[in-house]
PDB file of C-alpha atoms in Angstrom:
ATOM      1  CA  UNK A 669       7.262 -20.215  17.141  1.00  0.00           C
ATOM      2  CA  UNK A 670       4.723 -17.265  16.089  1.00  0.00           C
ATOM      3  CA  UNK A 671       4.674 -17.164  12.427  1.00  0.00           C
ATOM      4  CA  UNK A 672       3.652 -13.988  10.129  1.00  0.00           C
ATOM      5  CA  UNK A 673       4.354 -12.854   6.819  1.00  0.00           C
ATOM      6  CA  UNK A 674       3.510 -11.316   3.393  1.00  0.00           C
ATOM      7  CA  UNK A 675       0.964 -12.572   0.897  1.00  0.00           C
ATOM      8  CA  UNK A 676       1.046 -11.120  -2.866  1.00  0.00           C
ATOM      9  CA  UNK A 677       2.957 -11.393  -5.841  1.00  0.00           C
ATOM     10  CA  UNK A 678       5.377 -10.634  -7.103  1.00  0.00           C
ATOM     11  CA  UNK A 679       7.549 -10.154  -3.462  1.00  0.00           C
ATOM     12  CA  UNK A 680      11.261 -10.358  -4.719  1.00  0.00           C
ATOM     13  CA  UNK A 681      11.325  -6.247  -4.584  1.00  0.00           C
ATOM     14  CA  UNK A 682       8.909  -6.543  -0.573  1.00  0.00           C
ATOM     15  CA  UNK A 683      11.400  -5.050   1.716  1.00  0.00           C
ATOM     16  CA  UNK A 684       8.868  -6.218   4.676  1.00  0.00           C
ATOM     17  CA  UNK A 685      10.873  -9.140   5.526  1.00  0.00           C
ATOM     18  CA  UNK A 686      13.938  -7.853   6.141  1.00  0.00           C
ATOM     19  CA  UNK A 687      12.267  -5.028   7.719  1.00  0.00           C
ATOM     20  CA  UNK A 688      10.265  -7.363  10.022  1.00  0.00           C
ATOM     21  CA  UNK A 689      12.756  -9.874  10.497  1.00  0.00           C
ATOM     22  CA  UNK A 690      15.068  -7.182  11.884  1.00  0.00           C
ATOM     23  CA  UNK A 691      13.017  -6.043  14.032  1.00  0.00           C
ATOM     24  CA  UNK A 692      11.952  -8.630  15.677  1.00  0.00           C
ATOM     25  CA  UNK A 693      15.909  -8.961  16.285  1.00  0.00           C
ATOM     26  CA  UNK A 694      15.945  -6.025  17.741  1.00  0.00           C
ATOM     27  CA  UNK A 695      13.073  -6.267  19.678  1.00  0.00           C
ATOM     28  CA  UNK A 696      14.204  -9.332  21.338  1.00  0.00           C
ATOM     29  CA  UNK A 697      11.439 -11.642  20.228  1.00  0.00           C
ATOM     30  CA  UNK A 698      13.421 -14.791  19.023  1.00  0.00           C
ATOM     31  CA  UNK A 699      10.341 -16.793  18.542  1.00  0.00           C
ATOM     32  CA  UNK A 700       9.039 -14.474  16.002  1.00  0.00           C
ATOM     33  CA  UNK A 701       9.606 -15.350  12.146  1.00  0.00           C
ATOM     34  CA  UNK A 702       8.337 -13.218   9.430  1.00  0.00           C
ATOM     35  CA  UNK A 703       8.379 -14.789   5.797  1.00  0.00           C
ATOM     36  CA  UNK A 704       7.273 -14.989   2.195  1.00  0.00           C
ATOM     37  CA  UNK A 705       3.682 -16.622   1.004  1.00  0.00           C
ATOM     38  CA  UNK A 706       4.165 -15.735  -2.673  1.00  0.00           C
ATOM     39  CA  UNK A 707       1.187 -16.395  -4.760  1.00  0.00           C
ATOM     40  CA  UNK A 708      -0.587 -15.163  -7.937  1.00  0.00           C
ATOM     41  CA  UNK A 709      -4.071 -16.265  -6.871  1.00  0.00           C
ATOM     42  CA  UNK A 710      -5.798 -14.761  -4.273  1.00  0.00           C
ATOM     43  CA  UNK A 711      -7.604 -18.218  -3.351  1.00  0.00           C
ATOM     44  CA  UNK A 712      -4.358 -19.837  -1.942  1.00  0.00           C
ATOM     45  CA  UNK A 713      -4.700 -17.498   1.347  1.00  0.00           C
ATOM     46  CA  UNK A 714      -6.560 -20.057   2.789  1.00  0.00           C
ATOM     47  CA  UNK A 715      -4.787 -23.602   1.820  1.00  0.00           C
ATOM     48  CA  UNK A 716      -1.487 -21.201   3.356  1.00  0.00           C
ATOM     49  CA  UNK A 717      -3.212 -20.502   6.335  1.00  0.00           C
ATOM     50  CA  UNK A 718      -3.693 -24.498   6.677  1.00  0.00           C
ATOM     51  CA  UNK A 719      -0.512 -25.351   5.926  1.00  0.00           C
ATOM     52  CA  UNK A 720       0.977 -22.934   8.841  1.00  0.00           C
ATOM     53  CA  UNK A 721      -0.992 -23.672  11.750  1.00  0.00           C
ATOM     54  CA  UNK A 722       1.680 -21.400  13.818  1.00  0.00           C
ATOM     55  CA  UNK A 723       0.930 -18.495  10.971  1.00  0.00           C
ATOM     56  CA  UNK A 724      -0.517 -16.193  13.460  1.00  0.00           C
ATOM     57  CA  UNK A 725      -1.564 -12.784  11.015  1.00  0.00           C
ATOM     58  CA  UNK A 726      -0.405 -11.329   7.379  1.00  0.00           C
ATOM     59  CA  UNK A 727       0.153  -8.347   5.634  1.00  0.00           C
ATOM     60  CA  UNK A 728      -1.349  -8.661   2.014  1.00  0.00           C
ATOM     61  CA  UNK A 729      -0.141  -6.544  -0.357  1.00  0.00           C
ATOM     62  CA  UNK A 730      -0.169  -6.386  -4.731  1.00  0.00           C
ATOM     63  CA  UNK A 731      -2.667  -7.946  -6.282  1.00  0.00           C
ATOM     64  CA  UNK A 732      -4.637  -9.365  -3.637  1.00  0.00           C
ATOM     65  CA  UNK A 733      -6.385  -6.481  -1.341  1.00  0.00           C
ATOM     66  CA  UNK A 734      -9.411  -6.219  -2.655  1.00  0.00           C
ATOM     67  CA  UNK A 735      -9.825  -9.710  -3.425  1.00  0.00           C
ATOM     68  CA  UNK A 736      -9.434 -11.144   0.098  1.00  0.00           C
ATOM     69  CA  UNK A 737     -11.695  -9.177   1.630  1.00  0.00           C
ATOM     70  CA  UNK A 738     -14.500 -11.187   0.852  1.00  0.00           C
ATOM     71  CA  UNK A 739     -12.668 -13.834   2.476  1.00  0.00           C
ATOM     72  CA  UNK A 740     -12.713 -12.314   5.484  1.00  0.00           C
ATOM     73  CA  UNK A 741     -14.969 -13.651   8.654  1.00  0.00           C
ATOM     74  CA  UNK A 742     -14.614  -9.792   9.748  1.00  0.00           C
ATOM     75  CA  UNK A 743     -13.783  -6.994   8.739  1.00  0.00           C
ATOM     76  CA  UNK A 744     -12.723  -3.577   9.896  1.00  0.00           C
ATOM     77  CA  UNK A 745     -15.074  -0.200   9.009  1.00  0.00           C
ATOM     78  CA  UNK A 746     -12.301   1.209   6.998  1.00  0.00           C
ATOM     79  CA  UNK A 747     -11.668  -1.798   5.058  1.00  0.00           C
ATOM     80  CA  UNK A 748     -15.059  -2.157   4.212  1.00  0.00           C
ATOM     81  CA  UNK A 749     -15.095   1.757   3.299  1.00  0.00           C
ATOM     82  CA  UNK A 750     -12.120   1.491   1.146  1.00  0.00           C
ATOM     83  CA  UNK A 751     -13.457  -1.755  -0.139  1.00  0.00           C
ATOM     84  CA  UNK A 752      -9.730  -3.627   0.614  1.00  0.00           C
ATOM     85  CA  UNK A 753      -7.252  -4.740   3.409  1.00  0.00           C
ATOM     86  CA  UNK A 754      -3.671  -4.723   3.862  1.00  0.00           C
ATOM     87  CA  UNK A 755      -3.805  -6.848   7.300  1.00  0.00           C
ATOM     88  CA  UNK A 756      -5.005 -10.144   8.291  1.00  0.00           C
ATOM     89  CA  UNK A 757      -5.427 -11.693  11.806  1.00  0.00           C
ATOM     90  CA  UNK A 758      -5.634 -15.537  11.745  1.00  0.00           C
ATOM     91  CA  UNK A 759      -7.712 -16.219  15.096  1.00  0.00           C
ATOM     92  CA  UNK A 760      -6.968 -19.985  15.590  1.00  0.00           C
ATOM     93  CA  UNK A 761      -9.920 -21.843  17.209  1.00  0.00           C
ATOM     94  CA  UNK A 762     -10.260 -25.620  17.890  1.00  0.00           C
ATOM     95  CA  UNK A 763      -8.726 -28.071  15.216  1.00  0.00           C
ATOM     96  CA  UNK A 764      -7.774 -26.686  12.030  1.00  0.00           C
ATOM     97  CA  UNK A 765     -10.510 -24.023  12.482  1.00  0.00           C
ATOM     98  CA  UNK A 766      -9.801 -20.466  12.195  1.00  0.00           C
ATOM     99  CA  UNK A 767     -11.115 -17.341  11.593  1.00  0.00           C
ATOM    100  CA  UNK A 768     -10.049 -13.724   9.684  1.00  0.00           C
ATOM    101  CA  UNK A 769     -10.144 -10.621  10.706  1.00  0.00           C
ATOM    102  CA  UNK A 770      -9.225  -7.518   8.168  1.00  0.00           C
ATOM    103  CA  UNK A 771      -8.113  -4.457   8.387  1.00  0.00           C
ATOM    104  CA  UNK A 772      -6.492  -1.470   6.392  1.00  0.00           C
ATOM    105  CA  UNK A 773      -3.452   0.672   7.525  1.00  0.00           C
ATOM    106  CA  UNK A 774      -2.563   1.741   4.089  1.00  0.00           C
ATOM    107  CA  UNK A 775      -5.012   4.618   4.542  1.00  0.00           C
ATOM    108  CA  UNK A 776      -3.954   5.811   7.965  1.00  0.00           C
ATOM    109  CA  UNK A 777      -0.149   5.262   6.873  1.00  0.00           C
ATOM    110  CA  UNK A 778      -0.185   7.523   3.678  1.00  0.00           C
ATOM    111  CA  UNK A 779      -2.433  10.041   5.541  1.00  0.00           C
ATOM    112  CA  UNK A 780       0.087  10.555   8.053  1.00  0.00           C
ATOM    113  CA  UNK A 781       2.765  10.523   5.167  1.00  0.00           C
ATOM    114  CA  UNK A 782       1.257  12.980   3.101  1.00  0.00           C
ATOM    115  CA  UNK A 783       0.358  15.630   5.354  1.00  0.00           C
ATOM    116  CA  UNK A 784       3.687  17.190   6.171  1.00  0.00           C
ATOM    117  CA  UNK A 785       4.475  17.285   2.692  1.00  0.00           C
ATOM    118  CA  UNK A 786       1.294  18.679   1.575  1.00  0.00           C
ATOM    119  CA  UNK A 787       1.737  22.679   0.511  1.00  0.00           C
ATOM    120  CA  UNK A 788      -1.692  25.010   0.474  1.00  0.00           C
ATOM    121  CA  UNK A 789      -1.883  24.365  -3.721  1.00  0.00           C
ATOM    122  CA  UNK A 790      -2.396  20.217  -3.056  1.00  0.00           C
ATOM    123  CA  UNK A 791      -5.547  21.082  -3.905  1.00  0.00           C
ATOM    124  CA  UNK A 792      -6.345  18.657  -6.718  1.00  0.00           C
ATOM    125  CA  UNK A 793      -5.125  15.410  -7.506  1.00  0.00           C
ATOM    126  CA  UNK A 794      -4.557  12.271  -9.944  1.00  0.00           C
ATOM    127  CA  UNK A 795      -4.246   8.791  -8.670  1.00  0.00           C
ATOM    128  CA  UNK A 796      -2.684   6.303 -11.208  1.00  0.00           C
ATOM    129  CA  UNK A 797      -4.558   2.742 -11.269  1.00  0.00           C
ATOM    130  CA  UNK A 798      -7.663   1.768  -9.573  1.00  0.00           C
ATOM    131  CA  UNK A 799      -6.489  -1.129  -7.199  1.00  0.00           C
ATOM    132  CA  UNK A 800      -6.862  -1.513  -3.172  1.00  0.00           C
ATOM    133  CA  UNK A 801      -4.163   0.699  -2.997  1.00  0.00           C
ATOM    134  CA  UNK A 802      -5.886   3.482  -5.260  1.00  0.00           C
ATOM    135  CA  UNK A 803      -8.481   3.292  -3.309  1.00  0.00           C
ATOM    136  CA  UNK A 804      -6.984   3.809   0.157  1.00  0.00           C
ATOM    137  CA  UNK A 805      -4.865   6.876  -1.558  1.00  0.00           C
ATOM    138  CA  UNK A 806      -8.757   8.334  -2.798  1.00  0.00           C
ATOM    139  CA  UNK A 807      -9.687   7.643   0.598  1.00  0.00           C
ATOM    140  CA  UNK A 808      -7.090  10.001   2.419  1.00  0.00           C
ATOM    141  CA  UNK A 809      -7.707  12.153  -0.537  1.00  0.00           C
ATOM    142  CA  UNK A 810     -11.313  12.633   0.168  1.00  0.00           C
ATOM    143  CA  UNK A 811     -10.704  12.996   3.806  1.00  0.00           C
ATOM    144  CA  UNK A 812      -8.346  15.859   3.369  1.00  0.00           C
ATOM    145  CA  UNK A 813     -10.986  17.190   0.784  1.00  0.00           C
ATOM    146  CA  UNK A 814      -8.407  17.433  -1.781  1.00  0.00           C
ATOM    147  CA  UNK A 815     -10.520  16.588  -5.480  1.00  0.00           C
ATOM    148  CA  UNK A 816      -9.202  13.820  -7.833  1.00  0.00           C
ATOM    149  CA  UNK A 817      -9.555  11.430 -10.392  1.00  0.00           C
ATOM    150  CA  UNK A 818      -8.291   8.054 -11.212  1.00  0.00           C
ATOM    151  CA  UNK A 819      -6.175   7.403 -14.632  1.00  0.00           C
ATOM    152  CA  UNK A 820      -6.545   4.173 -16.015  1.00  0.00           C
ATOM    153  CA  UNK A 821      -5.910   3.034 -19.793  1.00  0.00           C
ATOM    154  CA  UNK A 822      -9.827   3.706 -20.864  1.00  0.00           C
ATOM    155  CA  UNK A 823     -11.635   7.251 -19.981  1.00  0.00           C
ATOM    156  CA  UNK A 824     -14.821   6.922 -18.225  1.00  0.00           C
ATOM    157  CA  UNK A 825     -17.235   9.648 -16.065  1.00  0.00           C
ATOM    158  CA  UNK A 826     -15.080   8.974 -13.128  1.00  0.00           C
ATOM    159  CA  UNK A 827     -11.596   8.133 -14.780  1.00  0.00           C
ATOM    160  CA  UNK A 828      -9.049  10.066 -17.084  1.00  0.00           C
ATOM    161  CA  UNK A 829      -7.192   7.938 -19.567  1.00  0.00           C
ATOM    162  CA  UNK A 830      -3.664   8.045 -20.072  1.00  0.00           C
ATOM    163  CA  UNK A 831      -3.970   9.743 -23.650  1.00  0.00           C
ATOM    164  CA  UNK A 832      -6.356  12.701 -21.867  1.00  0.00           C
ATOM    165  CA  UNK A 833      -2.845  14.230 -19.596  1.00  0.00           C
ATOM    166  CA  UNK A 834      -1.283  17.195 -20.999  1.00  0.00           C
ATOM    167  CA  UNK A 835      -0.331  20.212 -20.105  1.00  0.00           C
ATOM    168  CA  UNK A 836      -3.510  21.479 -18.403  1.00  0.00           C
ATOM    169  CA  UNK A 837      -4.462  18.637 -16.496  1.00  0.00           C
ATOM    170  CA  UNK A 838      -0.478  18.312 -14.699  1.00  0.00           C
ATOM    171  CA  UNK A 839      -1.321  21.942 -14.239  1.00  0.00           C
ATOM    172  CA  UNK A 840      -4.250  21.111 -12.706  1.00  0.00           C
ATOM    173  CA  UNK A 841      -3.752  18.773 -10.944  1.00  0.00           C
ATOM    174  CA  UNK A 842      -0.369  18.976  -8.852  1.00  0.00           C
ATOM    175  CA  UNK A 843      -0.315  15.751  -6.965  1.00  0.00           C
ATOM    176  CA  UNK A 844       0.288  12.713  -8.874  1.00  0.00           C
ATOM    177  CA  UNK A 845       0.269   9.569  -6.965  1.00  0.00           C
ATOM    178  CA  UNK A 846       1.198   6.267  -8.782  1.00  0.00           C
ATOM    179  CA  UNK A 847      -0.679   2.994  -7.606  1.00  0.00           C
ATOM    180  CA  UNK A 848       0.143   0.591 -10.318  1.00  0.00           C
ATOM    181  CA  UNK A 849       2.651  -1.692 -10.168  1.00  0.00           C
ATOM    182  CA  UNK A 850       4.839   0.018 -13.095  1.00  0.00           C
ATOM    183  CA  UNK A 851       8.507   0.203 -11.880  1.00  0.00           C
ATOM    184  CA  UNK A 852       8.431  -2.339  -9.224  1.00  0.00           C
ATOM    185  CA  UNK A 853      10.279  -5.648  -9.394  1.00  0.00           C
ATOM    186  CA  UNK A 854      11.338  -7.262 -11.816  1.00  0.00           C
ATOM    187  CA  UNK A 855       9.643  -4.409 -14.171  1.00  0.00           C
ATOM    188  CA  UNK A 856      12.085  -1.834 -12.503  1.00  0.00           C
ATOM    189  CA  UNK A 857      12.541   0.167 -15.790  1.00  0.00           C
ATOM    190  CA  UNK A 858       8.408   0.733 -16.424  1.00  0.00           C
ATOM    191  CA  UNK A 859       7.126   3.580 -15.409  1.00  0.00           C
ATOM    192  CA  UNK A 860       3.450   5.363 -16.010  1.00  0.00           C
ATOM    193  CA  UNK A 861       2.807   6.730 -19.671  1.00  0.00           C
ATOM    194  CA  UNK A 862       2.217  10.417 -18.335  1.00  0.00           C
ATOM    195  CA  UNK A 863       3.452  13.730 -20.017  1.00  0.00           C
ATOM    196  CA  UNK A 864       6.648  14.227 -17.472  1.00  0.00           C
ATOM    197  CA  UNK A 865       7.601  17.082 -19.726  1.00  0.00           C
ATOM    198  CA  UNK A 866       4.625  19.520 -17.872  1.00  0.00           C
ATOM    199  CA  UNK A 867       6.017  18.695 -14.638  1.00  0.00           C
ATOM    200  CA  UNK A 868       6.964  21.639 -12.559  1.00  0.00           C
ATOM    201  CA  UNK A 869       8.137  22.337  -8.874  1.00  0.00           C
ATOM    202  CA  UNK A 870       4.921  22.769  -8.255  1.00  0.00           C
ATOM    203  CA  UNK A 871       3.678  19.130  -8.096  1.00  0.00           C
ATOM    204  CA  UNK A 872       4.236  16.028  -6.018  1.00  0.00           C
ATOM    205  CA  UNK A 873       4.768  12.922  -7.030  1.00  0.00           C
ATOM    206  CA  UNK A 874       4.302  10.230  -5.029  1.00  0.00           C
ATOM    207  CA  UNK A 875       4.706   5.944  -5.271  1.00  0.00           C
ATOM    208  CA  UNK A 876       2.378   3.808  -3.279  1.00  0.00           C
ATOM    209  CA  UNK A 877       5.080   1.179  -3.144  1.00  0.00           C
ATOM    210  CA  UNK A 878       7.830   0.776  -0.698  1.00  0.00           C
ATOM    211  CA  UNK A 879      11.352   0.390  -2.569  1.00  0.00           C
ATOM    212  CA  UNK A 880      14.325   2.160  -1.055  1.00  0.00           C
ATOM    213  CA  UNK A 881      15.415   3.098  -4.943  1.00  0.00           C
ATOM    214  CA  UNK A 882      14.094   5.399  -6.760  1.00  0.00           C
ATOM    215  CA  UNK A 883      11.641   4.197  -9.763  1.00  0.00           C
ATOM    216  CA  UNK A 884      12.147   5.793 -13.236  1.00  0.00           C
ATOM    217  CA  UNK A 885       8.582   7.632 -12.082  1.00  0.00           C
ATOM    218  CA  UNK A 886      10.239   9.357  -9.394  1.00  0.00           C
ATOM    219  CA  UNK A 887      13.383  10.173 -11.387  1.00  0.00           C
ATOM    220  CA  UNK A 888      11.663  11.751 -14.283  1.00  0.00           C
ATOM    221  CA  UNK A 889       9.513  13.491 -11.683  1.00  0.00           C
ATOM    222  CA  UNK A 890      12.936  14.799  -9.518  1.00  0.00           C
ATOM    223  CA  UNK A 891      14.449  16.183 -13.239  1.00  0.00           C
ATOM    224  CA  UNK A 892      11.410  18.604 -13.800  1.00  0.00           C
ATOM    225  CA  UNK A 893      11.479  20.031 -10.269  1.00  0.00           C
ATOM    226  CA  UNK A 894       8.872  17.903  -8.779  1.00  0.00           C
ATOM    227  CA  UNK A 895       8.709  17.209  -4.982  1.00  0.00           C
ATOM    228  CA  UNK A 896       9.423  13.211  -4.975  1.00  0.00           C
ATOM    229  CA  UNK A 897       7.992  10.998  -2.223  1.00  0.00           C
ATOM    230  CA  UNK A 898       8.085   6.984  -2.501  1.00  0.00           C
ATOM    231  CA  UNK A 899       6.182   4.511   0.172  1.00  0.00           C
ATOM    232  CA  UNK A 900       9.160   3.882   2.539  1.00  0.00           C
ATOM    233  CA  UNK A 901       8.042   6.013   4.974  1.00  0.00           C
ATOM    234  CA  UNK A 902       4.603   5.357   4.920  1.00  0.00           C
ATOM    235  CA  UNK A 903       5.640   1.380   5.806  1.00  0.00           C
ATOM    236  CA  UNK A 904       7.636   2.553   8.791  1.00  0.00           C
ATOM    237  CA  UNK A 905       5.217   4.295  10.167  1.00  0.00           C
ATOM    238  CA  UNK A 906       2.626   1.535   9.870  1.00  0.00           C
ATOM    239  CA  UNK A 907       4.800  -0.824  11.315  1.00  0.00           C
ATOM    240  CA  UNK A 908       5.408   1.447  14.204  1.00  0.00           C
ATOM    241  CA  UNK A 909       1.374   1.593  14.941  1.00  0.00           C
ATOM    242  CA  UNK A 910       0.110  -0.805  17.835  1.00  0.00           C
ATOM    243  CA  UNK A 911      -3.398  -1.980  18.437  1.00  0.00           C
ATOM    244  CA  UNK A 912      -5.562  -4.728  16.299  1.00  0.00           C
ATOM    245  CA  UNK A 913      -5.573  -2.530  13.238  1.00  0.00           C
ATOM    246  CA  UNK A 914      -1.920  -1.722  13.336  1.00  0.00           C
ATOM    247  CA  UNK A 915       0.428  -3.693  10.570  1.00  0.00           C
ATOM    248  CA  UNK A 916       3.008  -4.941  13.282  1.00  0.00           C
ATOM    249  CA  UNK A 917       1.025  -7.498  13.988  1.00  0.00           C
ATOM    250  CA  UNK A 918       3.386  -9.064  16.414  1.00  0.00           C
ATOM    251  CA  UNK A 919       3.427  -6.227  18.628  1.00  0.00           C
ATOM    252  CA  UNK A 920      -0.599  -7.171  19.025  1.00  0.00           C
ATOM    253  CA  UNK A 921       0.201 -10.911  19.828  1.00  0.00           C
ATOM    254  CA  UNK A 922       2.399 -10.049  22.547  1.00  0.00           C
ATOM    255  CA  UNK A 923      -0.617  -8.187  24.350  1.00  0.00           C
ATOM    256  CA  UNK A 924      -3.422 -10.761  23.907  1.00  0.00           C
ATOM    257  CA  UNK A 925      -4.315 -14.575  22.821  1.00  0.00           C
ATOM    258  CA  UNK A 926      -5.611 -14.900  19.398  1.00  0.00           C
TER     259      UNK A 926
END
């Protein structure tokens, strides 16, 4: 049996396993399994990994992307850009020895996300929360040489607080992309404390996370004439990526022995 699966936490809203699971199904590879590692310390990656000797790779998702990387034995150039990972590759060796190899899709997923949806006045931008996922968003963003600023709770040289938005800065800045974990599961009615009131048709708004819902964010955003855009489609199109830094990891195993 070839075992992968998700590490983070909370994963009771993850729609990877299903997703995974299914297509494994489809794919015709019955000795694949995709499951659950649910943990809210990033130091249980490796007593997991130990535990599953037939664990063969993992996506990593909320909280835990920028605190595994150091864990890693290598690590891709874009990880180590973006300063997280989103993909692991357990390379079994003798024993109960292993090594891990990281990577990051999350940038090359939203990048090819965002750019149809992108319109000439994307010119400026506001990412919501500082995480490994904030990060890969400002590094698409910088790649497409669109300017922006994190918002976190406290302002700073680099970082607009909550309390700075109003109507000039969502005028602004007409992408709005929201990296924290408000509106995700179990939290589904949270949502980021931004002046939705300033919104026009003009902006985007855009969730990191992959939900098939709508989040109250999006909503609010849909009511003042915003273009919406949540993370679905940025998973399927990771999973549909081959090579090592692809997230279908199983597609990789099939090709060559870790």
């Amino acid at each position: 049996m070839k075992k992968f699966g998700l590490f983070g936490y909370p994963l009771e809203h993850s729609f990877s396993k299903k997703f995974f699971t299914e297509k494994f199904q489809k794919d015709g590879l019955h000795d694949h399994v995709y499951e659950n590692f649910e943990s809210s310390h990033a130091s249980d990656l490796k007593k997991i990994i130990h535990e599953n000797p037939d664990l063969m790779g993992l996506n990593v998702t909320i909280p835990h992307k920028l605190d595994v990387l150091p864990m890693m034995d290598h690590a891709d150039e874009i990880s180590q850009r973006i300063g997280a990972i989103n993909c692991i590759k357990i390379v079994r060796g003798e024993g109960d020895k292993f090594e891990l190899h990281g990577y990051n899709t999350d940038a090359w997923g939203f990048e090819l996300a965002l750019r149809p949806i992108l319109r000439p006045h994307h010119r400026r931008a506001l990412i919501l929360g500082t995480g490994g996922s904030a990060k890969a968003v400002s590094f698409v963003l910088r790649k497409l040489n669109i300017e922006h600023f994190f918002v976190t709770r406290e302002a700073s040289r680099f970082h607009y607080s909550y309390k700075d938005l109003n109507f000039n800065t969502i005028k602004a800045f007409q992408v709005i992309v929201n990296c924290t974990p408000l509106g995700m599961y179990p939290d589904v009615d949270t949502f980021p404390n931004i002046p939705y009131e300033f919104l026009t048709h003009k902006n985007l708004c855009s969730t990191w996370f992959t939900i098939l819902r709508q989040t109250v964010f999006l909503m609010k955003g849909k009511e003042k004439g915003a273009f919406i855009h949540n993370g679905f489609r940025m998973l399927r199109l990771q999973a549909r990526r081959l090579g090592i830094s692809g997230i279908n990891l199983c597609m990789l195993n099939r090709s060559q022995s870790i």
